[in-house]
Short mmCIF file of C-alpha atoms in Angstrom, two decimals:
data_model
loop_
_atom_site.label_atom_id
_atom_site.label_comp_id
_atom_site.label_asym_id
_atom_site.label_seq_id
_atom_site.Cartn_x
_atom_site.Cartn_y
_atom_site.Cartn_z
CA GLU A 30 -53.73 -31.34 35.37
CA ARG A 31 -53.35 -34.59 33.91
CA ARG A 32 -50.20 -34.25 32.88
CA GLU A 33 -48.02 -32.71 35.57
CA ALA A 34 -49.39 -35.88 37.36
CA ALA A 35 -47.82 -37.86 34.75
CA ALA A 36 -44.55 -35.74 35.23
CA ARG A 37 -44.53 -36.85 38.83
CA GLU A 38 -45.93 -40.43 38.36
CA LEU A 39 -42.53 -40.37 36.58
CA ASP A 40 -40.13 -39.09 38.39
CA GLY A 41 -38.92 -36.44 37.03
CA GLY A 42 -40.95 -36.33 33.61
CA LEU A 43 -40.19 -37.20 30.20
CA ALA A 44 -37.33 -34.52 29.38
CA GLU A 45 -35.35 -36.99 32.20
CA GLY A 46 -35.54 -39.89 30.39
CA ALA A 47 -38.45 -41.67 31.86
CA GLY A 48 -40.73 -41.14 29.01
CA PHE A 49 -41.72 -43.85 25.91
CA ARG A 50 -39.61 -46.11 23.51
CA GLY A 51 -40.18 -46.90 20.09
CA VAL A 52 -39.60 -48.23 17.03
CA VAL A 53 -39.14 -45.54 13.62
CA ARG A 54 -41.73 -46.51 11.01
CA ARG A 55 -42.27 -43.76 9.34
CA LEU A 56 -39.93 -40.42 8.47
CA SER A 57 -40.49 -37.84 5.66
CA ASP A 58 -38.90 -34.15 6.39
CA TYR A 59 -41.36 -32.59 8.23
CA SER A 60 -42.98 -35.79 10.00
CA ILE A 61 -42.19 -39.28 11.64
CA GLY A 62 -44.29 -41.50 12.83
CA VAL A 63 -43.60 -43.65 15.86
CA ALA A 64 -44.58 -46.94 17.15
CA LEU A 65 -44.75 -46.71 21.05
CA GLU A 66 -42.94 -49.84 22.58
CA GLY A 67 -44.52 -51.57 25.78
CA GLU A 68 -46.75 -50.27 28.54
CA SER A 69 -46.37 -46.32 29.07
CA GLY A 70 -47.18 -46.18 32.71
CA LEU A 71 -49.32 -42.49 31.77
CA PRO A 72 -52.25 -42.09 33.29
CA GLY A 73 -55.05 -42.28 30.66
CA SER A 74 -52.85 -44.37 28.43
CA GLY A 75 -55.38 -46.88 29.03
CA GLU A 76 -57.98 -44.64 26.96
CA LEU A 77 -55.78 -43.85 24.38
CA ASP A 78 -55.42 -47.65 23.98
CA GLU A 79 -58.98 -48.54 24.49
CA ALA A 80 -59.83 -45.26 21.70
CA CYS A 81 -57.06 -46.61 19.21
CA GLU A 82 -58.58 -49.97 19.55
CA ALA A 83 -61.78 -48.96 17.90
CA GLU A 84 -60.88 -46.62 15.93
CA GLU A 85 -58.60 -49.54 14.55
CA ALA A 86 -61.47 -51.92 13.94
CA ALA A 87 -63.81 -48.65 12.35
CA GLU A 88 -60.55 -47.81 10.26
CA ALA A 89 -60.22 -51.67 8.91
CA ALA A 90 -64.23 -51.56 8.13
CA ALA A 91 -64.05 -48.81 6.39
CA GLY A 92 -60.81 -49.15 4.45
CA ARG A 93 -59.12 -46.00 5.41
CA MET A 94 -59.42 -43.58 9.14
CA SER A 95 -61.41 -40.62 8.21
CA PRO A 96 -59.95 -37.17 9.47
CA ALA A 97 -62.88 -36.92 12.45
CA ARG A 98 -61.43 -40.14 13.85
CA GLU A 99 -57.56 -38.79 13.80
CA ALA A 100 -58.64 -36.01 14.77
CA ARG A 101 -59.88 -37.46 17.89
CA LEU A 102 -57.35 -39.70 18.55
CA LEU A 103 -54.79 -37.06 18.25
CA ALA A 104 -56.68 -34.44 20.59
CA LEU A 105 -56.73 -37.64 23.11
CA ALA A 106 -52.59 -38.35 22.38
CA ARG A 107 -52.28 -34.82 23.07
CA SER A 108 -54.13 -34.28 26.40
CA ILE A 109 -52.44 -37.38 27.88
CA ILE A 110 -48.62 -35.96 26.39
CA GLY A 111 -49.27 -32.71 26.04
CA GLU A 112 -48.61 -30.33 22.72
CA ALA A 113 -44.83 -30.71 22.49
CA VAL A 114 -42.48 -33.60 22.25
CA GLN A 115 -39.10 -34.24 22.63
CA VAL A 116 -37.81 -36.82 20.56
CA ASP A 117 -34.57 -38.37 21.14
CA PHE A 118 -32.74 -40.44 18.73
CA LEU A 119 -31.08 -44.05 20.12
CA ALA A 120 -28.54 -45.80 18.19
CA SER A 121 -28.67 -49.31 19.11
CA ASP A 122 -25.46 -51.26 18.66
CA ALA A 123 -27.53 -54.83 18.81
CA THR A 124 -26.07 -55.27 14.90
CA HIS A 125 -22.30 -54.26 15.69
CA ALA A 126 -22.56 -57.02 18.81
CA ARG A 127 -24.10 -59.84 16.24
CA ASN A 128 -21.84 -58.65 13.65
CA VAL A 129 -18.62 -58.88 16.47
CA TRP A 130 -20.09 -62.18 18.00
CA ALA A 131 -19.84 -63.63 14.10
CA LEU A 132 -16.59 -63.30 13.99
CA GLU A 133 -15.51 -65.05 17.13
CA ARG A 134 -17.65 -67.17 16.07
CA LEU A 135 -15.60 -67.60 12.73
CA ARG A 136 -12.32 -68.26 15.06
CA HIS A 137 -13.60 -70.61 17.25
CA ILE A 138 -15.04 -73.01 14.21
CA ALA A 139 -11.22 -71.87 12.96
CA ALA A 140 -9.79 -73.24 16.37
CA GLU A 141 -11.52 -76.36 16.80
CA ALA A 142 -10.70 -77.13 13.21
CA CYS A 143 -7.24 -77.36 14.30
CA ARG A 144 -7.70 -79.75 17.14
CA GLY A 145 -9.77 -81.64 14.31
CA ALA A 146 -13.14 -80.94 15.33
CA ALA A 147 -15.32 -80.09 12.39
CA LEU A 148 -18.33 -78.03 13.23
CA PRO A 149 -21.38 -77.37 10.70
CA PRO A 150 -20.36 -74.02 9.66
CA LEU A 151 -16.57 -75.95 8.73
CA PRO A 152 -17.62 -76.13 4.91
CA LEU A 153 -18.83 -72.72 4.36
CA VAL A 154 -15.57 -71.28 5.81
CA THR A 155 -13.51 -73.33 4.27
CA ALA A 156 -15.11 -72.51 0.84
CA VAL A 157 -14.96 -68.75 1.83
CA HIS A 158 -11.55 -68.20 3.62
CA GLY A 159 -9.26 -71.56 1.82
CA SER A 160 -7.66 -74.52 3.99
CA GLY A 161 -4.26 -73.48 4.80
CA GLY A 162 -4.56 -70.11 2.25
CA VAL A 163 -5.03 -72.57 -0.33
CA PRO A 164 -8.80 -72.36 -2.21
CA VAL A 165 -11.15 -75.76 -1.54
CA GLU A 166 -11.85 -76.66 -5.57
CA ALA A 167 -15.75 -77.59 -5.97
CA PRO A 168 -16.62 -80.51 -7.46
CA SER A 169 -16.47 -80.67 -11.35
CA ALA A 170 -18.72 -82.74 -12.27
CA PRO A 171 -22.29 -81.20 -13.36
CA PRO A 172 -25.01 -81.01 -10.74
CA PRO A 173 -27.63 -83.07 -11.19
CA PRO A 174 -30.69 -81.92 -13.47
CA PHE A 175 -34.31 -81.59 -11.33
CA ALA A 176 -37.70 -80.95 -13.04
CA ALA A 177 -38.46 -77.00 -12.70
CA LEU A 178 -41.33 -75.81 -10.72
CA ASP A 179 -41.33 -72.31 -12.91
CA PRO A 180 -41.46 -72.99 -16.40
CA SER A 181 -40.30 -69.99 -16.89
CA LEU A 182 -36.60 -69.84 -16.19
CA ASP A 183 -33.84 -69.71 -18.78
CA ALA A 184 -31.15 -71.50 -19.31
CA SER A 185 -28.72 -69.74 -17.12
CA GLN A 186 -31.42 -69.21 -14.36
CA LEU A 187 -31.55 -73.38 -14.20
CA ALA A 188 -27.79 -73.60 -14.04
CA ALA A 189 -28.04 -71.43 -10.95
CA ALA A 190 -30.89 -73.39 -9.27
CA ALA A 191 -28.75 -76.32 -10.06
CA ALA A 192 -25.45 -75.59 -8.45
CA ALA A 193 -27.56 -74.13 -5.59
CA LEU A 194 -29.40 -77.61 -4.89
CA ASP A 195 -25.93 -79.41 -5.24
CA PRO A 196 -25.51 -81.19 -2.18
CA THR A 197 -21.74 -81.60 -2.86
CA ARG A 198 -21.57 -77.64 -3.00
CA PRO A 199 -21.15 -75.94 0.62
CA LEU A 200 -21.46 -72.65 -1.16
CA VAL A 201 -22.49 -71.37 -4.22
CA ALA A 202 -22.57 -67.43 -5.45
CA VAL A 203 -26.01 -66.49 -8.02
CA GLN A 204 -23.95 -63.07 -9.57
CA GLY A 205 -26.65 -61.21 -11.58
CA PRO A 206 -27.15 -57.24 -13.35
CA PRO A 207 -30.40 -55.81 -12.31
CA GLY A 208 -33.48 -57.59 -14.29
CA THR A 209 -32.51 -60.93 -14.65
CA GLY A 210 -34.35 -62.81 -12.44
CA LYS A 211 -32.00 -63.16 -9.27
CA THR A 212 -35.38 -63.75 -6.96
CA GLY A 213 -37.17 -66.24 -9.14
CA VAL A 214 -33.83 -68.21 -8.77
CA VAL A 215 -34.39 -67.44 -4.55
CA ILE A 216 -37.86 -68.51 -5.18
CA GLU A 217 -37.44 -71.79 -7.13
CA VAL A 218 -34.37 -73.11 -4.99
CA ALA A 219 -36.34 -72.66 -1.82
CA ARG A 220 -39.48 -74.23 -3.24
CA GLN A 221 -36.78 -77.13 -4.53
CA ALA A 222 -35.08 -77.55 -1.28
CA ALA A 223 -37.88 -77.41 0.82
CA ALA A 224 -40.00 -80.48 -1.40
CA ARG A 225 -36.75 -82.59 -0.62
CA GLY A 226 -37.30 -82.08 3.02
CA GLN A 227 -34.91 -79.99 4.23
CA ARG A 228 -35.14 -76.33 6.26
CA LEU A 229 -34.13 -73.44 4.74
CA LEU A 230 -32.68 -69.77 6.26
CA VAL A 231 -33.55 -66.74 4.02
CA CYS A 232 -32.03 -63.30 4.90
CA ALA A 233 -31.65 -60.33 3.00
CA PRO A 234 -29.70 -57.40 4.64
CA SER A 235 -33.27 -54.99 4.46
CA ASN A 236 -36.32 -55.72 5.97
CA LEU A 237 -38.01 -54.89 2.35
CA ALA A 238 -35.78 -57.31 0.52
CA VAL A 239 -36.98 -59.62 2.81
CA ASP A 240 -40.53 -59.19 2.41
CA ASN A 241 -40.28 -59.58 -0.75
CA LEU A 242 -39.04 -62.52 -0.65
CA THR A 243 -41.71 -64.07 1.91
CA LEU A 244 -44.33 -62.59 0.23
CA ARG A 245 -43.11 -63.98 -3.77
CA LEU A 246 -42.50 -67.55 -1.92
CA ALA A 247 -46.03 -67.68 -0.22
CA ARG A 248 -48.37 -66.90 -3.71
CA ALA A 249 -45.98 -69.20 -5.68
CA ASP A 250 -46.93 -71.82 -3.07
CA PRO A 251 -49.79 -71.25 -0.25
CA SER A 252 -48.91 -74.83 1.16
CA LEU A 253 -45.28 -73.87 1.98
CA ARG A 254 -44.27 -73.63 6.01
CA LEU A 255 -43.75 -70.19 6.17
CA VAL A 256 -42.16 -67.98 9.46
CA ARG A 257 -41.62 -64.52 9.32
CA VAL A 258 -39.32 -63.27 11.94
CA GLY A 259 -39.16 -59.67 12.87
CA ASN A 260 -40.14 -56.36 14.87
CA PRO A 261 -43.47 -57.19 14.00
CA GLU A 262 -43.32 -52.66 13.27
CA ARG A 263 -40.51 -53.41 10.34
CA VAL A 264 -42.54 -55.86 8.65
CA ASP A 265 -44.85 -55.70 5.99
CA ALA A 266 -48.47 -55.98 6.55
CA ALA A 267 -49.64 -58.27 3.96
CA ALA A 268 -46.17 -60.87 5.75
CA LEU A 269 -48.23 -60.06 9.42
CA ALA A 270 -49.76 -63.63 8.99
CA LEU A 271 -46.25 -65.55 8.73
CA THR A 272 -44.73 -63.84 11.92
CA PRO A 273 -44.30 -66.51 15.03
CA ALA A 274 -47.10 -65.72 16.80
CA ALA A 275 -49.22 -65.46 13.78
CA ALA A 276 -47.81 -69.16 12.67
CA ALA A 277 -47.77 -70.54 16.26
CA ALA A 278 -51.56 -70.21 16.63
CA ALA A 279 -52.33 -71.53 12.59
CA ARG A 280 -50.34 -74.20 13.61
CA GLU A 281 -52.63 -74.97 17.07
CA ILE A 282 -55.74 -75.16 14.94
CA ARG A 283 -54.11 -77.21 11.99
CA MET A 284 -52.83 -79.97 15.72
CA ARG A 285 -56.51 -79.80 16.76
CA GLN A 286 -57.81 -80.85 13.27
CA GLU A 287 -54.88 -83.61 12.60
CA ALA A 288 -55.47 -84.77 16.63
CA ALA A 289 -58.72 -84.64 16.22
CA ALA A 290 -58.87 -86.95 12.73
CA GLU A 291 -56.73 -89.53 14.65
CA GLU A 292 -58.65 -89.74 17.48
CA ALA A 293 -61.59 -90.32 15.34
CA ARG A 294 -59.30 -93.12 13.36
CA LEU A 295 -58.44 -94.52 17.15
CA LEU A 296 -61.28 -95.09 18.51
CA ARG A 297 -63.44 -96.49 14.93
CA GLU A 298 -60.93 -99.22 15.23
CA VAL A 299 -61.71 -100.39 18.81
CA GLU A 300 -65.36 -100.17 17.57
CA ARG A 301 -64.58 -102.79 14.61
CA ASN A 302 -62.56 -104.68 16.50
CA PRO A 303 -64.32 -107.84 16.79
CA GLU A 304 -62.49 -109.83 19.36
CA MET A 305 -62.94 -106.98 21.81
CA LYS A 306 -65.00 -106.84 25.26
CA PRO A 307 -66.96 -104.19 25.62
CA GLN A 308 -65.57 -103.42 29.05
CA ARG A 309 -61.72 -103.28 27.42
CA LYS A 310 -63.37 -101.50 24.56
CA GLU A 311 -64.74 -98.82 26.90
CA GLN A 312 -61.11 -98.86 28.63
CA MET A 313 -58.76 -98.64 25.40
CA ARG A 314 -61.61 -95.48 24.36
CA SER A 315 -60.92 -93.71 27.49
CA PHE A 316 -57.39 -93.99 27.02
CA TYR A 317 -56.90 -93.15 23.05
CA LYS A 318 -58.56 -89.74 24.47
CA ARG A 319 -56.64 -88.99 27.35
CA HIS A 320 -53.35 -89.64 25.77
CA MET A 321 -54.75 -87.65 22.61
CA ARG A 322 -55.41 -84.83 24.73
CA ARG A 323 -51.87 -84.73 26.69
CA LEU A 324 -50.36 -85.16 23.38
CA LEU A 325 -51.93 -82.24 22.09
CA GLU A 326 -50.94 -79.77 25.31
CA LYS A 327 -47.54 -80.69 24.46
CA ARG A 328 -47.51 -79.89 21.20
CA VAL A 329 -49.44 -76.79 21.66
CA ALA A 330 -47.43 -75.45 24.81
CA ARG A 331 -44.12 -75.08 22.65
CA GLY A 332 -45.75 -72.28 20.79
CA GLU A 333 -43.68 -69.94 18.66
CA MET A 334 -40.84 -72.20 19.11
CA GLY A 335 -42.71 -74.81 18.16
CA ALA A 336 -44.11 -72.87 14.90
CA LEU A 337 -40.03 -71.97 14.14
CA ALA A 338 -39.28 -75.68 14.74
CA ASP A 339 -42.17 -76.73 12.32
CA ALA A 340 -41.58 -74.47 9.52
CA GLN A 341 -39.77 -74.86 6.31
CA ILE A 342 -38.44 -71.80 5.57
CA VAL A 343 -37.68 -69.08 8.17
CA LEU A 344 -37.38 -65.85 6.89
CA CYS A 345 -35.78 -62.90 8.40
CA THR A 346 -32.63 -60.14 7.84
CA ALA A 347 -29.25 -61.02 7.98
CA THR A 348 -28.94 -59.37 11.88
CA ALA A 349 -32.02 -60.90 13.10
CA SER A 350 -30.72 -64.66 12.15
CA ALA A 351 -28.17 -64.30 15.51
CA GLU A 352 -31.46 -64.32 17.81
CA PRO A 353 -31.89 -66.20 20.70
CA SER A 354 -35.11 -67.98 19.53
CA LEU A 355 -33.30 -69.09 15.53
CA ALA A 356 -29.96 -69.86 18.02
CA LYS A 357 -31.88 -72.95 19.56
CA LEU A 358 -32.98 -74.38 16.29
CA PRO A 359 -31.00 -77.12 14.88
CA PRO A 360 -28.40 -76.03 12.16
CA PHE A 361 -30.47 -75.24 8.80
CA ASP A 362 -30.13 -77.60 5.51
CA LEU A 363 -29.51 -74.31 3.39
CA ALA A 364 -29.00 -70.44 4.23
CA VAL A 365 -29.83 -68.20 1.75
CA LEU A 366 -28.49 -64.52 1.43
CA ASP A 367 -30.16 -62.21 -0.69
CA GLU A 368 -29.07 -58.67 -1.93
CA ALA A 369 -25.50 -60.15 -0.52
CA GLY A 370 -23.60 -57.68 -2.52
CA GLN A 371 -24.78 -55.10 0.29
CA ALA A 372 -23.97 -56.48 2.99
CA THR A 373 -20.56 -56.84 5.13
CA ALA A 374 -18.89 -59.58 5.57
CA PRO A 375 -19.50 -60.37 9.40
CA ASN A 376 -23.06 -59.06 8.88
CA GLY A 377 -23.57 -61.86 5.75
CA TRP A 378 -21.34 -64.23 7.94
CA LEU A 379 -24.68 -64.51 10.61
CA PRO A 380 -27.05 -66.76 8.56
CA LEU A 381 -24.45 -68.86 7.08
CA LEU A 382 -22.97 -69.84 10.43
CA ARG A 383 -26.63 -71.15 10.89
CA ALA A 384 -26.64 -73.81 7.99
CA ARG A 385 -24.69 -76.74 6.72
CA ARG A 386 -24.62 -75.26 3.07
CA ALA A 387 -25.42 -71.92 1.74
CA LEU A 388 -26.28 -69.70 -1.59
CA LEU A 389 -25.16 -66.34 -2.13
CA VAL A 390 -27.85 -64.43 -4.05
CA GLY A 391 -26.87 -60.69 -5.37
CA ASP A 392 -24.39 -58.17 -7.62
CA ALA A 393 -20.94 -56.71 -6.10
CA LYS A 394 -21.32 -54.27 -8.74
CA GLN A 395 -24.41 -52.31 -7.90
CA LEU A 396 -24.80 -51.17 -4.60
CA PRO A 397 -22.08 -51.59 -1.59
CA PRO A 398 -22.40 -52.22 1.96
CA THR A 399 -23.18 -49.15 3.25
CA LEU A 400 -20.51 -47.88 5.73
CA LEU A 401 -20.34 -44.60 7.60
CA SER A 402 -16.54 -44.99 8.93
CA PRO A 403 -13.44 -44.54 6.55
CA ALA A 404 -11.46 -46.19 8.80
CA ALA A 405 -13.63 -49.53 8.91
CA ALA A 406 -13.61 -48.99 5.10
CA ALA A 407 -9.75 -48.80 4.81
CA GLY A 408 -9.88 -51.64 7.14
CA GLY A 409 -11.60 -53.58 4.65
CA LEU A 410 -15.43 -53.88 6.29
CA GLY A 411 -16.61 -52.81 2.49
CA LEU A 412 -15.65 -56.07 0.63
CA SER A 413 -19.04 -57.64 0.97
CA LEU A 414 -18.80 -61.92 1.39
CA MET A 415 -19.57 -62.51 -1.68
CA GLU A 416 -16.99 -60.08 -3.06
CA ALA A 417 -14.67 -62.22 -0.95
CA PHE A 418 -15.61 -65.50 -1.99
CA GLU A 419 -15.91 -64.46 -5.90
CA GLY A 420 -12.49 -63.42 -5.41
CA ARG A 421 -10.98 -66.73 -4.77
CA ALA A 422 -13.75 -69.21 -5.27
CA PRO A 423 -13.97 -71.87 -7.94
CA VAL A 424 -15.48 -71.14 -11.40
CA SER A 425 -17.81 -74.08 -11.07
CA ALA A 426 -19.52 -72.16 -7.51
CA CYS A 427 -20.10 -69.31 -9.71
CA VAL A 428 -23.03 -68.61 -11.48
CA ALA A 429 -23.77 -65.38 -13.43
CA LEU A 430 -26.82 -64.84 -15.01
CA LYS A 431 -26.82 -63.24 -18.53
CA THR A 432 -30.09 -62.13 -19.73
CA GLN A 433 -32.41 -59.20 -18.63
CA TYR A 434 -36.05 -58.91 -19.04
CA ARG A 435 -36.08 -55.65 -17.90
CA MET A 436 -34.17 -53.15 -20.07
CA HIS A 437 -34.12 -52.09 -23.38
CA ALA A 438 -31.02 -53.43 -25.72
CA ASP A 439 -29.98 -49.81 -26.04
CA ILE A 440 -29.52 -49.36 -21.89
CA CYS A 441 -28.41 -53.53 -22.51
CA ALA A 442 -25.82 -52.52 -24.42
CA TRP A 443 -24.54 -49.69 -22.63
CA ALA A 444 -24.73 -51.29 -18.87
CA SER A 445 -22.99 -54.64 -20.06
CA ALA A 446 -20.24 -53.30 -22.01
CA ALA A 447 -19.52 -50.77 -18.56
CA MET A 448 -20.30 -53.28 -15.79
CA TYR A 449 -20.24 -56.89 -17.36
CA GLY A 450 -17.77 -57.51 -19.34
CA GLY A 451 -20.25 -57.64 -23.01
CA GLN A 452 -21.56 -60.54 -21.34
CA LEU A 453 -25.04 -59.18 -21.24
CA SER A 454 -27.74 -59.33 -23.35
CA ALA A 455 -31.49 -58.39 -23.19
CA ALA A 456 -34.28 -60.91 -23.94
CA ALA A 457 -36.69 -60.33 -26.87
CA ASP A 458 -39.42 -58.70 -25.31
CA ALA A 459 -37.73 -56.22 -23.25
CA ALA A 460 -35.08 -55.15 -26.39
CA ALA A 461 -37.56 -52.74 -27.63
CA ARG A 462 -38.97 -51.43 -25.13
CA THR A 463 -39.51 -48.32 -24.47
CA LEU A 464 -40.90 -45.15 -22.59
CA ASP A 465 -44.05 -44.04 -25.19
CA GLN A 466 -45.54 -47.34 -24.84
CA LEU A 467 -46.98 -46.97 -21.49
CA GLU A 468 -50.41 -46.05 -21.44
CA GLY A 469 -50.88 -42.32 -20.99
CA VAL A 470 -47.25 -41.35 -22.34
CA GLU A 471 -47.13 -39.08 -25.00
CA ARG A 472 -44.47 -40.24 -28.02
CA THR A 473 -41.81 -37.48 -28.25
CA GLU A 474 -38.28 -37.89 -28.90
CA ALA A 475 -37.20 -38.02 -25.33
CA THR A 476 -39.87 -41.01 -24.46
CA ALA A 477 -38.91 -42.76 -27.52
CA THR A 478 -35.71 -42.07 -26.85
CA PRO A 479 -34.28 -45.27 -24.98
CA LEU A 480 -30.82 -44.11 -23.25
CA MET A 481 -30.38 -40.19 -22.88
CA VAL A 482 -27.37 -39.47 -20.49
CA LEU A 483 -27.38 -35.91 -18.84
CA ASP A 484 -25.34 -34.19 -16.48
CA THR A 485 -26.88 -33.11 -13.68
CA PRO A 486 -26.57 -29.22 -12.64
CA ALA A 487 -23.99 -28.70 -10.06
CA GLY A 488 -25.70 -28.43 -6.73
CA THR A 489 -28.10 -30.87 -7.00
CA GLY A 490 -27.09 -34.10 -4.95
CA GLY A 491 -28.26 -31.82 -1.54
CA ASN A 492 -31.58 -31.25 -2.34
CA GLU A 493 -32.91 -35.01 -2.27
CA ARG A 494 -36.28 -35.22 -0.46
CA ARG A 495 -37.81 -37.50 1.74
CA ARG A 496 -41.63 -38.00 1.24
CA ALA A 497 -44.03 -39.38 3.93
CA ASP A 498 -44.37 -42.97 3.09
CA GLY A 499 -40.45 -42.99 3.44
CA ALA A 500 -39.13 -42.72 -0.53
CA MET A 501 -36.53 -40.22 -1.36
CA THR A 502 -36.74 -37.31 -4.27
CA ASN A 503 -35.03 -35.38 -6.30
CA PRO A 504 -37.18 -32.62 -7.84
CA GLN A 505 -34.25 -30.79 -8.95
CA GLU A 506 -32.91 -33.51 -10.64
CA ALA A 507 -35.95 -34.51 -12.06
#
């Protein structure tokens, strides 16, 4: 009866498009998890919301949801929406629309430059595309030295960070094979730039990469004012405390504490003034209290926009860098695009167009941009912004990381010869590392051999499986 009433209320039922909208959170070969958006409007949905809140509280206290609680929630959900649910995938054109906007913005910057107006991203555009077809040479002087915050950085990592922090270089690319410490360079650059009073926009093509940078920065320096922008359903749970809403709440607490301390200081000055008469002191006390209250209310009212404006580092995906809330902020001093080799050029331009200078970090020899259209690939969309810049940039603007800390020397030598012109070397603590050194791994010919080349059987490429946690596996190849 409840399902029939719901169908009538929704003027035709769920099958006619009046159902839920949501975001896919989990996907496997056998299940799909969707976080529903907004109010469902179904009778009983409020009861389900209340039950979910109660179960979430119990789950948080117990550390996990019990099978009994999960069964009760499932039964309640089925009583509202039915046993069978039709799921339709709706592709979003938001990324495409924003990429097109980036191209139109580049055209506008070029047109304004022809009229003699230099918009803030012009040095970045010139660094990639040149001026009149001629690449602009970066300064030949070495970047100024700095005191590293991370003492473990090697010489090439320090050189990369120094180049990225050099204010005379509008655009710098840091290329690094797997295990060379690219993320460590990003963390060092972000901390150094923030310490110098600069505002940073740190991006990557994927939410997973952005979450990794967010948590690494938070661990490296808990005092940094970080804001992680993005759909909460796609943000790592550990980073939810840094979303704009959470940052606004923390900012309000901090502002109230600061306002109370400032009011107390002003009142003490009034009390200690020997030349001020009692009546005048009472007037000044009343004025300061009213003034501090109005000032605090004004600052708190700015909410999430205030938290974004107050942030030292804003982190989001490249696509999310075109969010309207970020467009309202002044240009950032430095934009960092991690995994730059995996972003298409239009998508990579989105964060760069929001800044005065930029740092590209990645490895064009690893995963390229994902393209499903052969026509788009033939038209050049498969060329990343990093590849485009490295193809015409001066040597001084491109820094290569040459020491890797992950692979055995034999694996490193093979990769170095095959992909990196023999320039890659293995760090001493990784050079002799083999599988049999791991706890619980028996020493055999296979586990003691650092590099093996196997010819996988024909037909195994189509046997990939997606686990409930989203990871891809291929048992037949394994």
